[in-house]
């Protein structure tokens, strides 16, 4: 299938660049914003916003948006739509099946479920079951996610599927020679620390684990925020920076800490099944990944062949491992060498073959 016959549907985020690298063969694919992205830039009245909430259940019905989509599909000769990110594109896929029934529709499951409570997960499961009935294919980030979809009957068992590990393009990766590590045991945390944001959830509050790490004598690097501005001598806050600069800076650290405050959540499926963007960033930087020993099954499946995994049962256990500086150095060398295996371009042939096989 030629790249011109494929359109991406979703927000304008790094995963769009990844799909371009997988399938664009050196160029960018056609792209359409999902309806949430489309309307976010246009605002709207209270009534319009509530109509759009109803569309999440019934399928997107906006004449303006659907006319925009139909014009694009017809003008570009689109044969396949690959939708991505959470539950956002689900109502649009329902609408596409209605207005262009011959299109091949594929969903790239990157983060699911998004909700962290019983009610939210029940609602999202209902939406997902409804949407997957109109799909021609589905892309999972790991086997844990696929097993969850099948066990919860979120998609028909006969729906063609592919395990597609998400990766950033090769151009995102840390370049040059591997920099020297800091002398003291240390971690970098690339998650959110700005707890006042409207999109923050309970799992983002990492202050309890941070306090344990600092008390154990581990230097902790993370983004600046008012909530973590306590002047602790082991804390090293840094200013927010673009993704390429962050990836270039990360290799100086012993490991990238990937953890969430799952104890604060009623439901933790999201963290057991999803491959988070901060993990994709970490392997692009070629640094070891430090993750709690319990949970995070999808993340660990993603890292099954990655030589830089540090699992810890407690902060004391993590401190003991990082204190072995020759071992950390060796692990770092292996992770740095392995980063070239984690590129979007490397996933392209499998994805192209899957899409071509849909008929």
mmCIF file of C-alpha atoms in Angstrom:
data_model
loop_
_atom_site.group_PDB
_atom_site.id
_atom_site.type_symbol
_atom_site.label_atom_id
_atom_site.label_comp_id
_atom_site.label_asym_id
_atom_site.label_seq_id
_atom_site.Cartn_x
_atom_site.Cartn_y
_atom_site.Cartn_z
ATOM 1 C CA UNK A 1 0.000 0.000 0.000
ATOM 2 C CA UNK A 2 1.397 3.398 -0.932
ATOM 3 C CA UNK A 3 1.815 5.968 1.869
ATOM 4 C CA UNK A 4 -0.627 8.290 0.093
ATOM 5 C CA UNK A 5 -3.428 5.746 0.636
ATOM 6 C CA UNK A 6 -3.039 5.954 4.443
ATOM 7 C CA UNK A 7 -4.347 8.718 6.686
ATOM 8 C CA UNK A 8 -3.541 9.090 10.368
ATOM 9 C CA UNK A 9 -6.335 10.187 12.695
ATOM 10 C CA UNK A 10 -5.505 11.634 16.112
ATOM 11 C CA UNK A 11 -3.851 14.523 17.965
ATOM 12 C CA UNK A 12 -0.731 16.244 16.634
ATOM 13 C CA UNK A 13 1.686 14.586 19.069
ATOM 14 C CA UNK A 14 4.941 12.612 18.825
ATOM 15 C CA UNK A 15 3.077 9.403 17.952
ATOM 16 C CA UNK A 16 2.106 11.037 14.676
ATOM 17 C CA UNK A 17 5.814 11.441 13.899
ATOM 18 C CA UNK A 18 6.379 7.800 14.844
ATOM 19 C CA UNK A 19 3.720 6.558 12.430
ATOM 20 C CA UNK A 20 5.187 8.811 9.735
ATOM 21 C CA UNK A 21 8.553 7.130 10.318
ATOM 22 C CA UNK A 22 7.011 3.636 10.249
ATOM 23 C CA UNK A 23 4.944 4.088 7.097
ATOM 24 C CA UNK A 24 5.879 7.334 5.369
ATOM 25 C CA UNK A 25 9.071 6.005 3.769
ATOM 26 C CA UNK A 26 10.883 9.277 4.224
ATOM 27 C CA UNK A 27 7.881 11.592 4.048
ATOM 28 C CA UNK A 28 4.850 12.509 6.103
ATOM 29 C CA UNK A 29 1.570 10.648 5.801
ATOM 30 C CA UNK A 30 -1.787 12.305 5.327
ATOM 31 C CA UNK A 31 -3.184 13.391 8.681
ATOM 32 C CA UNK A 32 -6.559 14.339 10.119
ATOM 33 C CA UNK A 33 -7.174 15.666 13.624
ATOM 34 C CA UNK A 34 -9.590 13.615 15.696
ATOM 35 C CA UNK A 35 -12.795 15.516 16.454
ATOM 36 C CA UNK A 36 -11.652 16.471 19.990
ATOM 37 C CA UNK A 37 -8.488 18.062 18.580
ATOM 38 C CA UNK A 38 -10.460 19.695 15.766
ATOM 39 C CA UNK A 39 -12.950 21.366 18.096
ATOM 40 C CA UNK A 40 -10.476 22.215 20.839
ATOM 41 C CA UNK A 41 -8.971 24.917 18.637
ATOM 42 C CA UNK A 42 -12.422 26.285 17.809
ATOM 43 C CA UNK A 43 -13.994 26.612 21.234
ATOM 44 C CA UNK A 44 -17.775 26.632 21.057
ATOM 45 C CA UNK A 45 -20.831 27.344 23.149
ATOM 46 C CA UNK A 46 -22.024 25.399 26.187
ATOM 47 C CA UNK A 47 -24.614 23.689 23.993
ATOM 48 C CA UNK A 48 -22.044 22.707 21.363
ATOM 49 C CA UNK A 49 -19.737 21.246 24.000
ATOM 50 C CA UNK A 50 -22.571 19.145 25.399
ATOM 51 C CA UNK A 51 -23.524 17.936 21.923
ATOM 52 C CA UNK A 52 -19.936 16.787 21.481
ATOM 53 C CA UNK A 53 -20.127 14.904 24.772
ATOM 54 C CA UNK A 54 -23.179 13.098 23.419
ATOM 55 C CA UNK A 55 -21.232 12.333 20.236
ATOM 56 C CA UNK A 56 -18.796 10.304 22.304
ATOM 57 C CA UNK A 57 -21.628 7.838 22.824
ATOM 58 C CA UNK A 58 -23.478 8.049 19.505
ATOM 59 C CA UNK A 59 -20.506 8.626 17.208
ATOM 60 C CA UNK A 60 -19.341 11.955 15.810
ATOM 61 C CA UNK A 61 -22.200 13.774 14.053
ATOM 62 C CA UNK A 62 -20.864 17.307 13.463
ATOM 63 C CA UNK A 63 -21.595 18.248 9.814
ATOM 64 C CA UNK A 64 -18.570 20.576 9.740
ATOM 65 C CA UNK A 65 -16.122 17.965 10.966
ATOM 66 C CA UNK A 66 -17.533 15.133 8.855
ATOM 67 C CA UNK A 67 -17.499 17.310 5.733
ATOM 68 C CA UNK A 68 -13.846 18.142 6.430
ATOM 69 C CA UNK A 69 -13.014 14.450 6.865
ATOM 70 C CA UNK A 70 -14.925 13.313 3.782
ATOM 71 C CA UNK A 71 -13.294 15.965 1.600
ATOM 72 C CA UNK A 72 -9.832 14.897 2.762
ATOM 73 C CA UNK A 73 -10.474 11.182 2.238
ATOM 74 C CA UNK A 74 -11.885 11.670 -1.248
ATOM 75 C CA UNK A 75 -9.245 14.158 -2.383
ATOM 76 C CA UNK A 76 -6.347 11.994 -1.175
ATOM 77 C CA UNK A 77 -7.752 8.654 -2.327
ATOM 78 C CA UNK A 78 -7.468 7.277 1.205
ATOM 79 C CA UNK A 79 -7.934 3.519 1.612
ATOM 80 C CA UNK A 80 -6.895 3.019 5.254
ATOM 81 C CA UNK A 81 -7.245 5.154 8.382
ATOM 82 C CA UNK A 82 -4.970 4.478 11.362
ATOM 83 C CA UNK A 83 -6.386 6.112 14.505
ATOM 84 C CA UNK A 84 -4.397 6.551 17.701
ATOM 85 C CA UNK A 85 -4.304 7.680 21.323
ATOM 86 C CA UNK A 86 -6.605 6.546 24.108
ATOM 87 C CA UNK A 87 -10.368 6.668 23.607
ATOM 88 C CA UNK A 88 -10.370 9.993 21.725
ATOM 89 C CA UNK A 89 -10.802 8.621 18.161
ATOM 90 C CA UNK A 90 -13.493 6.041 18.995
ATOM 91 C CA UNK A 91 -16.555 8.176 18.078
ATOM 92 C CA UNK A 92 -14.805 9.284 14.877
ATOM 93 C CA UNK A 93 -14.243 5.677 13.824
ATOM 94 C CA UNK A 94 -17.957 4.992 14.251
ATOM 95 C CA UNK A 95 -18.724 7.999 12.054
ATOM 96 C CA UNK A 96 -16.184 6.991 9.409
ATOM 97 C CA UNK A 97 -17.763 3.568 9.102
ATOM 98 C CA UNK A 98 -21.097 5.275 8.403
ATOM 99 C CA UNK A 99 -19.929 7.865 5.871
ATOM 100 C CA UNK A 100 -17.233 5.812 4.067
ATOM 101 C CA UNK A 101 -18.076 2.127 4.646
ATOM 102 C CA UNK A 102 -15.336 0.804 2.340
ATOM 103 C CA UNK A 103 -12.465 2.336 4.305
ATOM 104 C CA UNK A 104 -10.137 0.051 6.243
ATOM 105 C CA UNK A 105 -10.210 1.239 9.856
ATOM 106 C CA UNK A 106 -7.371 0.408 12.267
ATOM 107 C CA UNK A 107 -6.980 1.491 15.898
ATOM 108 C CA UNK A 108 -3.543 1.839 17.501
ATOM 109 C CA UNK A 109 -4.129 1.220 21.208
ATOM 110 C CA UNK A 110 -1.519 3.307 23.021
ATOM 111 C CA UNK A 111 -3.104 4.046 26.397
ATOM 112 C CA UNK A 112 -6.010 2.012 27.749
ATOM 113 C CA UNK A 113 -7.964 2.258 29.901
ATOM 114 C CA UNK A 114 -7.514 5.965 30.504
ATOM 115 C CA UNK A 115 -9.811 6.049 33.551
ATOM 116 C CA UNK A 116 -8.656 5.112 37.064
ATOM 117 C CA UNK A 117 -12.034 4.447 38.693
ATOM 118 C CA UNK A 118 -14.767 1.824 38.353
ATOM 119 C CA UNK A 119 -17.343 4.036 36.659
ATOM 120 C CA UNK A 120 -14.906 5.474 34.150
ATOM 121 C CA UNK A 121 -13.597 2.062 33.143
ATOM 122 C CA UNK A 122 -17.102 0.640 32.712
ATOM 123 C CA UNK A 123 -17.964 3.574 30.425
ATOM 124 C CA UNK A 124 -14.757 3.298 28.417
ATOM 125 C CA UNK A 125 -15.122 -0.461 28.044
ATOM 126 C CA UNK A 126 -18.620 0.049 26.630
ATOM 127 C CA UNK A 127 -17.299 2.613 24.149
ATOM 128 C CA UNK A 128 -14.397 0.366 23.153
ATOM 129 C CA UNK A 129 -16.592 -2.694 22.562
ATOM 130 C CA UNK A 130 -18.880 -0.631 20.359
ATOM 131 C CA UNK A 131 -16.004 0.853 18.352
ATOM 132 C CA UNK A 132 -14.040 -2.367 17.812
ATOM 133 C CA UNK A 133 -17.037 -3.916 16.062
ATOM 134 C CA UNK A 134 -16.452 -1.557 13.121
ATOM 135 C CA UNK A 135 -12.664 -2.059 12.923
ATOM 136 C CA UNK A 136 -10.688 -4.019 10.349
ATOM 137 C CA UNK A 137 -7.608 -4.302 12.559
ATOM 138 C CA UNK A 138 -6.151 -3.332 15.936
ATOM 139 C CA UNK A 139 -2.581 -2.597 17.052
ATOM 140 C CA UNK A 140 -1.524 -3.437 20.615
ATOM 141 C CA UNK A 141 1.637 -2.133 22.350
ATOM 142 C CA UNK A 142 2.268 -5.404 24.224
ATOM 143 C CA UNK A 143 0.864 -8.863 24.814
ATOM 144 C CA UNK A 144 -0.595 -7.882 28.205
ATOM 145 C CA UNK A 145 -2.840 -5.339 26.490
ATOM 146 C CA UNK A 146 -3.995 -7.841 23.870
ATOM 147 C CA UNK A 147 -4.731 -10.461 26.541
ATOM 148 C CA UNK A 148 -6.733 -7.872 28.494
ATOM 149 C CA UNK A 149 -8.819 -6.938 25.454
ATOM 150 C CA UNK A 150 -9.620 -10.579 24.774
ATOM 151 C CA UNK A 151 -10.354 -11.535 28.390
ATOM 152 C CA UNK A 152 -12.632 -8.505 28.865
ATOM 153 C CA UNK A 153 -14.224 -9.047 25.437
ATOM 154 C CA UNK A 154 -13.292 -5.544 24.359
ATOM 155 C CA UNK A 155 -12.839 -6.707 20.775
ATOM 156 C CA UNK A 156 -14.014 -9.684 18.728
ATOM 157 C CA UNK A 157 -11.493 -12.552 19.006
ATOM 158 C CA UNK A 158 -11.360 -12.848 15.213
ATOM 159 C CA UNK A 159 -10.366 -9.189 14.710
ATOM 160 C CA UNK A 160 -6.884 -9.130 13.090
ATOM 161 C CA UNK A 161 -4.301 -7.750 15.503
ATOM 162 C CA UNK A 162 -0.589 -6.985 15.700
ATOM 163 C CA UNK A 163 1.765 -6.374 18.618
ATOM 164 C CA UNK A 164 3.423 -3.094 17.610
ATOM 165 C CA UNK A 165 5.894 -1.790 20.221
ATOM 166 C CA UNK A 166 5.680 2.016 20.099
ATOM 167 C CA UNK A 167 9.007 3.754 19.422
ATOM 168 C CA UNK A 168 10.164 7.262 18.611
ATOM 169 C CA UNK A 169 11.808 7.908 15.229
ATOM 170 C CA UNK A 170 15.554 7.349 14.981
ATOM 171 C CA UNK A 171 16.037 11.099 14.707
ATOM 172 C CA UNK A 172 14.828 11.448 18.312
ATOM 173 C CA UNK A 173 17.574 9.231 19.707
ATOM 174 C CA UNK A 174 20.549 10.386 21.739
ATOM 175 C CA UNK A 175 23.523 10.863 19.420
ATOM 176 C CA UNK A 176 27.295 10.944 19.766
ATOM 177 C CA UNK A 177 29.270 9.001 22.329
ATOM 178 C CA UNK A 178 27.908 7.921 25.684
ATOM 179 C CA UNK A 179 28.539 10.634 28.294
ATOM 180 C CA UNK A 180 30.129 9.945 31.669
ATOM 181 C CA UNK A 181 27.749 9.209 34.518
ATOM 182 C CA UNK A 182 27.332 11.365 37.608
ATOM 183 C CA UNK A 183 29.492 10.201 40.503
ATOM 184 C CA UNK A 184 26.684 9.643 43.029
ATOM 185 C CA UNK A 185 23.798 7.169 42.696
ATOM 186 C CA UNK A 186 21.066 9.115 40.928
ATOM 187 C CA UNK A 187 17.837 8.886 38.956
ATOM 188 C CA UNK A 188 16.031 11.029 36.427
ATOM 189 C CA UNK A 189 12.246 11.195 36.561
ATOM 190 C CA UNK A 190 10.591 12.556 33.406
ATOM 191 C CA UNK A 191 7.000 12.339 34.649
ATOM 192 C CA UNK A 192 4.760 15.207 35.633
ATOM 193 C CA UNK A 193 5.350 17.139 38.836
ATOM 194 C CA UNK A 194 3.014 20.127 38.220
ATOM 195 C CA UNK A 195 0.138 18.850 40.334
ATOM 196 C CA UNK A 196 -2.006 21.959 39.840
ATOM 197 C CA UNK A 197 -2.778 21.152 36.192
ATOM 198 C CA UNK A 198 -6.375 20.306 35.292
ATOM 199 C CA UNK A 199 -5.256 17.083 33.619
ATOM 200 C CA UNK A 200 -3.344 15.725 36.627
ATOM 201 C CA UNK A 201 -4.684 12.566 38.283
ATOM 202 C CA UNK A 202 -3.906 10.942 41.626
ATOM 203 C CA UNK A 203 -1.285 8.597 40.167
ATOM 204 C CA UNK A 204 0.851 11.611 39.153
ATOM 205 C CA UNK A 205 1.525 12.598 42.774
ATOM 206 C CA UNK A 206 4.921 10.991 43.244
ATOM 207 C CA UNK A 207 5.908 12.972 46.325
ATOM 208 C CA UNK A 208 5.732 9.979 48.717
ATOM 209 C CA UNK A 209 8.149 7.882 46.627
ATOM 210 C CA UNK A 210 10.321 10.920 45.921
ATOM 211 C CA UNK A 211 10.661 11.539 49.652
ATOM 212 C CA UNK A 212 11.832 7.954 50.201
ATOM 213 C CA UNK A 213 14.347 8.212 47.360
ATOM 214 C CA UNK A 214 15.803 11.469 48.660
ATOM 215 C CA UNK A 215 15.986 10.130 52.228
ATOM 216 C CA UNK A 216 17.921 7.107 50.943
ATOM 217 C CA UNK A 217 20.645 9.369 49.558
ATOM 218 C CA UNK A 218 19.776 8.989 45.879
ATOM 219 C CA UNK A 219 20.085 12.194 43.853
ATOM 220 C CA UNK A 220 16.805 12.791 42.033
ATOM 221 C CA UNK A 221 16.537 14.897 38.861
ATOM 222 C CA UNK A 222 13.067 15.960 37.720
ATOM 223 C CA UNK A 223 11.135 18.863 36.221
ATOM 224 C CA UNK A 224 10.685 21.961 38.352
ATOM 225 C CA UNK A 225 7.354 22.540 40.033
ATOM 226 C CA UNK A 226 5.950 24.522 42.918
ATOM 227 C CA UNK A 227 4.802 21.318 44.625
ATOM 228 C CA UNK A 228 8.342 19.882 44.801
ATOM 229 C CA UNK A 229 10.229 23.098 45.568
ATOM 230 C CA UNK A 230 11.401 22.150 49.066
ATOM 231 C CA UNK A 231 15.135 22.838 48.741
ATOM 232 C CA UNK A 232 16.149 19.247 49.552
ATOM 233 C CA UNK A 233 19.916 18.905 48.942
ATOM 234 C CA UNK A 234 19.484 15.663 46.959
ATOM 235 C CA UNK A 235 16.845 17.151 44.653
ATOM 236 C CA UNK A 236 17.972 18.473 41.247
ATOM 237 C CA UNK A 237 15.046 20.186 39.483
ATOM 238 C CA UNK A 238 15.435 21.184 35.844
ATOM 239 C CA UNK A 239 13.401 23.437 33.557
ATOM 240 C CA UNK A 240 10.955 21.895 31.110
ATOM 241 C CA UNK A 241 12.525 21.306 27.713
ATOM 242 C CA UNK A 242 11.595 19.941 24.275
ATOM 243 C CA UNK A 243 11.741 16.174 23.797
ATOM 244 C CA UNK A 244 15.035 16.132 21.793
ATOM 245 C CA UNK A 245 16.824 18.168 24.470
ATOM 246 C CA UNK A 246 15.457 15.955 27.230
ATOM 247 C CA UNK A 247 16.609 12.786 25.447
ATOM 248 C CA UNK A 248 20.066 14.306 24.877
ATOM 249 C CA UNK A 249 20.346 15.128 28.594
ATOM 250 C CA UNK A 250 19.129 11.798 30.005
ATOM 251 C CA UNK A 251 22.187 9.583 29.269
ATOM 252 C CA UNK A 252 24.173 11.255 32.053
ATOM 253 C CA UNK A 253 21.964 9.567 34.661
ATOM 254 C CA UNK A 254 22.118 6.099 36.192
ATOM 255 C CA UNK A 255 18.541 5.242 35.275
ATOM 256 C CA UNK A 256 15.155 6.648 34.334
ATOM 257 C CA UNK A 257 12.623 6.112 37.111
ATOM 258 C CA UNK A 258 9.240 4.962 35.824
ATOM 259 C CA UNK A 259 6.600 4.617 38.503
ATOM 260 C CA UNK A 260 3.178 5.961 39.407
ATOM 261 C CA UNK A 261 1.342 6.429 42.675
ATOM 262 C CA UNK A 262 -0.927 3.469 41.996
ATOM 263 C CA UNK A 263 -1.859 3.224 45.696
ATOM 264 C CA UNK A 264 -3.873 6.423 45.219
ATOM 265 C CA UNK A 265 -5.981 4.880 42.416
ATOM 266 C CA UNK A 266 -9.023 2.641 42.678
ATOM 267 C CA UNK A 267 -8.033 0.850 39.463
ATOM 268 C CA UNK A 268 -4.515 0.375 38.095
ATOM 269 C CA UNK A 269 -5.092 -1.383 34.740
ATOM 270 C CA UNK A 270 -3.759 1.638 32.882
ATOM 271 C CA UNK A 271 -0.338 1.220 34.484
ATOM 272 C CA UNK A 272 -0.227 -2.555 34.193
ATOM 273 C CA UNK A 273 -1.037 -2.576 30.473
ATOM 274 C CA UNK A 274 0.204 0.649 28.851
ATOM 275 C CA UNK A 275 3.662 1.396 27.488
ATOM 276 C CA UNK A 276 4.051 4.996 28.727
ATOM 277 C CA UNK A 277 5.679 7.686 26.618
ATOM 278 C CA UNK A 278 8.337 8.202 29.281
ATOM 279 C CA UNK A 279 9.470 4.601 28.671
ATOM 280 C CA UNK A 280 9.743 5.174 24.918
ATOM 281 C CA UNK A 281 11.768 8.290 25.692
ATOM 282 C CA UNK A 282 14.044 6.370 28.055
ATOM 283 C CA UNK A 283 15.001 3.683 25.532
ATOM 284 C CA UNK A 284 15.549 6.387 22.889
ATOM 285 C CA UNK A 285 18.012 7.963 25.340
ATOM 286 C CA UNK A 286 19.749 4.605 25.890
ATOM 287 C CA UNK A 287 19.489 4.660 29.684
ATOM 288 C CA UNK A 288 18.558 1.865 32.102
ATOM 289 C CA UNK A 289 14.991 1.876 33.385
ATOM 290 C CA UNK A 290 14.186 1.551 37.110
ATOM 291 C CA UNK A 291 10.687 0.221 37.820
ATOM 292 C CA UNK A 292 8.962 -1.340 40.855
ATOM 293 C CA UNK A 293 9.115 -5.135 40.950
ATOM 294 C CA UNK A 294 5.354 -5.464 41.347
ATOM 295 C CA UNK A 295 3.027 -4.570 38.463
ATOM 296 C CA UNK A 296 3.803 -2.797 35.165
ATOM 297 C CA UNK A 297 3.468 -6.023 33.166
ATOM 298 C CA UNK A 298 3.150 -4.355 29.760
ATOM 299 C CA UNK A 299 6.205 -2.177 30.374
ATOM 300 C CA UNK A 300 8.282 -5.211 31.317
ATOM 301 C CA UNK A 301 7.130 -7.141 28.247
ATOM 302 C CA UNK A 302 8.247 -4.198 26.142
ATOM 303 C CA UNK A 303 11.683 -4.399 27.821
ATOM 304 C CA UNK A 304 11.975 -8.205 27.594
ATOM 305 C CA UNK A 305 15.085 -7.936 25.391
ATOM 306 C CA UNK A 306 16.368 -4.662 26.812
ATOM 307 C CA UNK A 307 19.532 -5.114 28.889
ATOM 308 C CA UNK A 308 18.919 -2.076 31.110
ATOM 309 C CA UNK A 309 16.004 -3.088 33.345
ATOM 310 C CA UNK A 310 16.368 -2.428 37.091
ATOM 311 C CA UNK A 311 13.508 -3.871 39.139
ATOM 312 C CA UNK A 312 13.334 -2.909 42.805
ATOM 313 C CA UNK A 313 11.252 -4.162 45.692
ATOM 314 C CA UNK A 314 11.931 -1.148 47.918
ATOM 315 C CA UNK A 315 13.858 2.099 47.829
ATOM 316 C CA UNK A 316 16.536 0.477 50.002
ATOM 317 C CA UNK A 317 16.853 -2.270 47.388
ATOM 318 C CA UNK A 318 17.132 0.344 44.637
ATOM 319 C CA UNK A 319 19.807 2.248 46.600
ATOM 320 C CA UNK A 320 21.806 -0.959 47.040
ATOM 321 C CA UNK A 321 21.717 -1.671 43.290
ATOM 322 C CA UNK A 322 22.706 1.855 42.281
ATOM 323 C CA UNK A 323 25.555 1.840 44.815
ATOM 324 C CA UNK A 324 27.287 -0.868 42.751
ATOM 325 C CA UNK A 325 28.912 1.639 40.413
ATOM 326 C CA UNK A 326 30.793 -0.866 38.171
ATOM 327 C CA UNK A 327 27.508 -2.753 37.647
ATOM 328 C CA UNK A 328 25.641 0.453 36.835
ATOM 329 C CA UNK A 329 28.366 1.423 34.370
ATOM 330 C CA UNK A 330 28.124 -1.965 32.630
ATOM 331 C CA UNK A 331 24.331 -1.810 32.517
ATOM 332 C CA UNK A 332 24.524 1.685 31.096
ATOM 333 C CA UNK A 333 26.873 0.594 28.310
ATOM 334 C CA UNK A 334 24.490 -2.189 27.304
ATOM 335 C CA UNK A 335 21.427 0.067 27.357
ATOM 336 C CA UNK A 336 23.241 2.680 25.272
ATOM 337 C CA UNK A 337 24.136 0.054 22.648
ATOM 338 C CA UNK A 338 20.565 -1.309 22.609
ATOM 339 C CA UNK A 339 18.857 1.998 21.837
ATOM 340 C CA UNK A 340 19.273 1.497 18.078
ATOM 341 C CA UNK A 341 16.871 -1.468 18.237
ATOM 342 C CA UNK A 342 14.047 0.768 19.485
ATOM 343 C CA UNK A 343 13.155 2.929 16.498
ATOM 344 C CA UNK A 344 9.894 3.528 14.704
ATOM 345 C CA UNK A 345 11.587 2.756 11.401
ATOM 346 C CA UNK A 346 12.388 -0.774 12.626
ATOM 347 C CA UNK A 347 8.669 -1.407 13.220
ATOM 348 C CA UNK A 348 7.668 -0.227 9.747
ATOM 349 C CA UNK A 349 7.928 -3.512 7.785
ATOM 350 C CA UNK A 350 5.723 -5.441 10.231
ATOM 351 C CA UNK A 351 3.106 -2.688 10.264
ATOM 352 C CA UNK A 352 3.113 -2.345 6.471
ATOM 353 C CA UNK A 353 2.679 -6.095 6.051
ATOM 354 C CA UNK A 354 -0.198 -6.094 8.539
ATOM 355 C CA UNK A 355 -2.029 -3.259 6.771
ATOM 356 C CA UNK A 356 -1.473 -4.834 3.343
ATOM 357 C CA UNK A 357 -2.876 -8.112 4.668
ATOM 358 C CA UNK A 358 -6.191 -6.533 5.604
ATOM 359 C CA UNK A 359 -7.205 -6.754 1.965
#
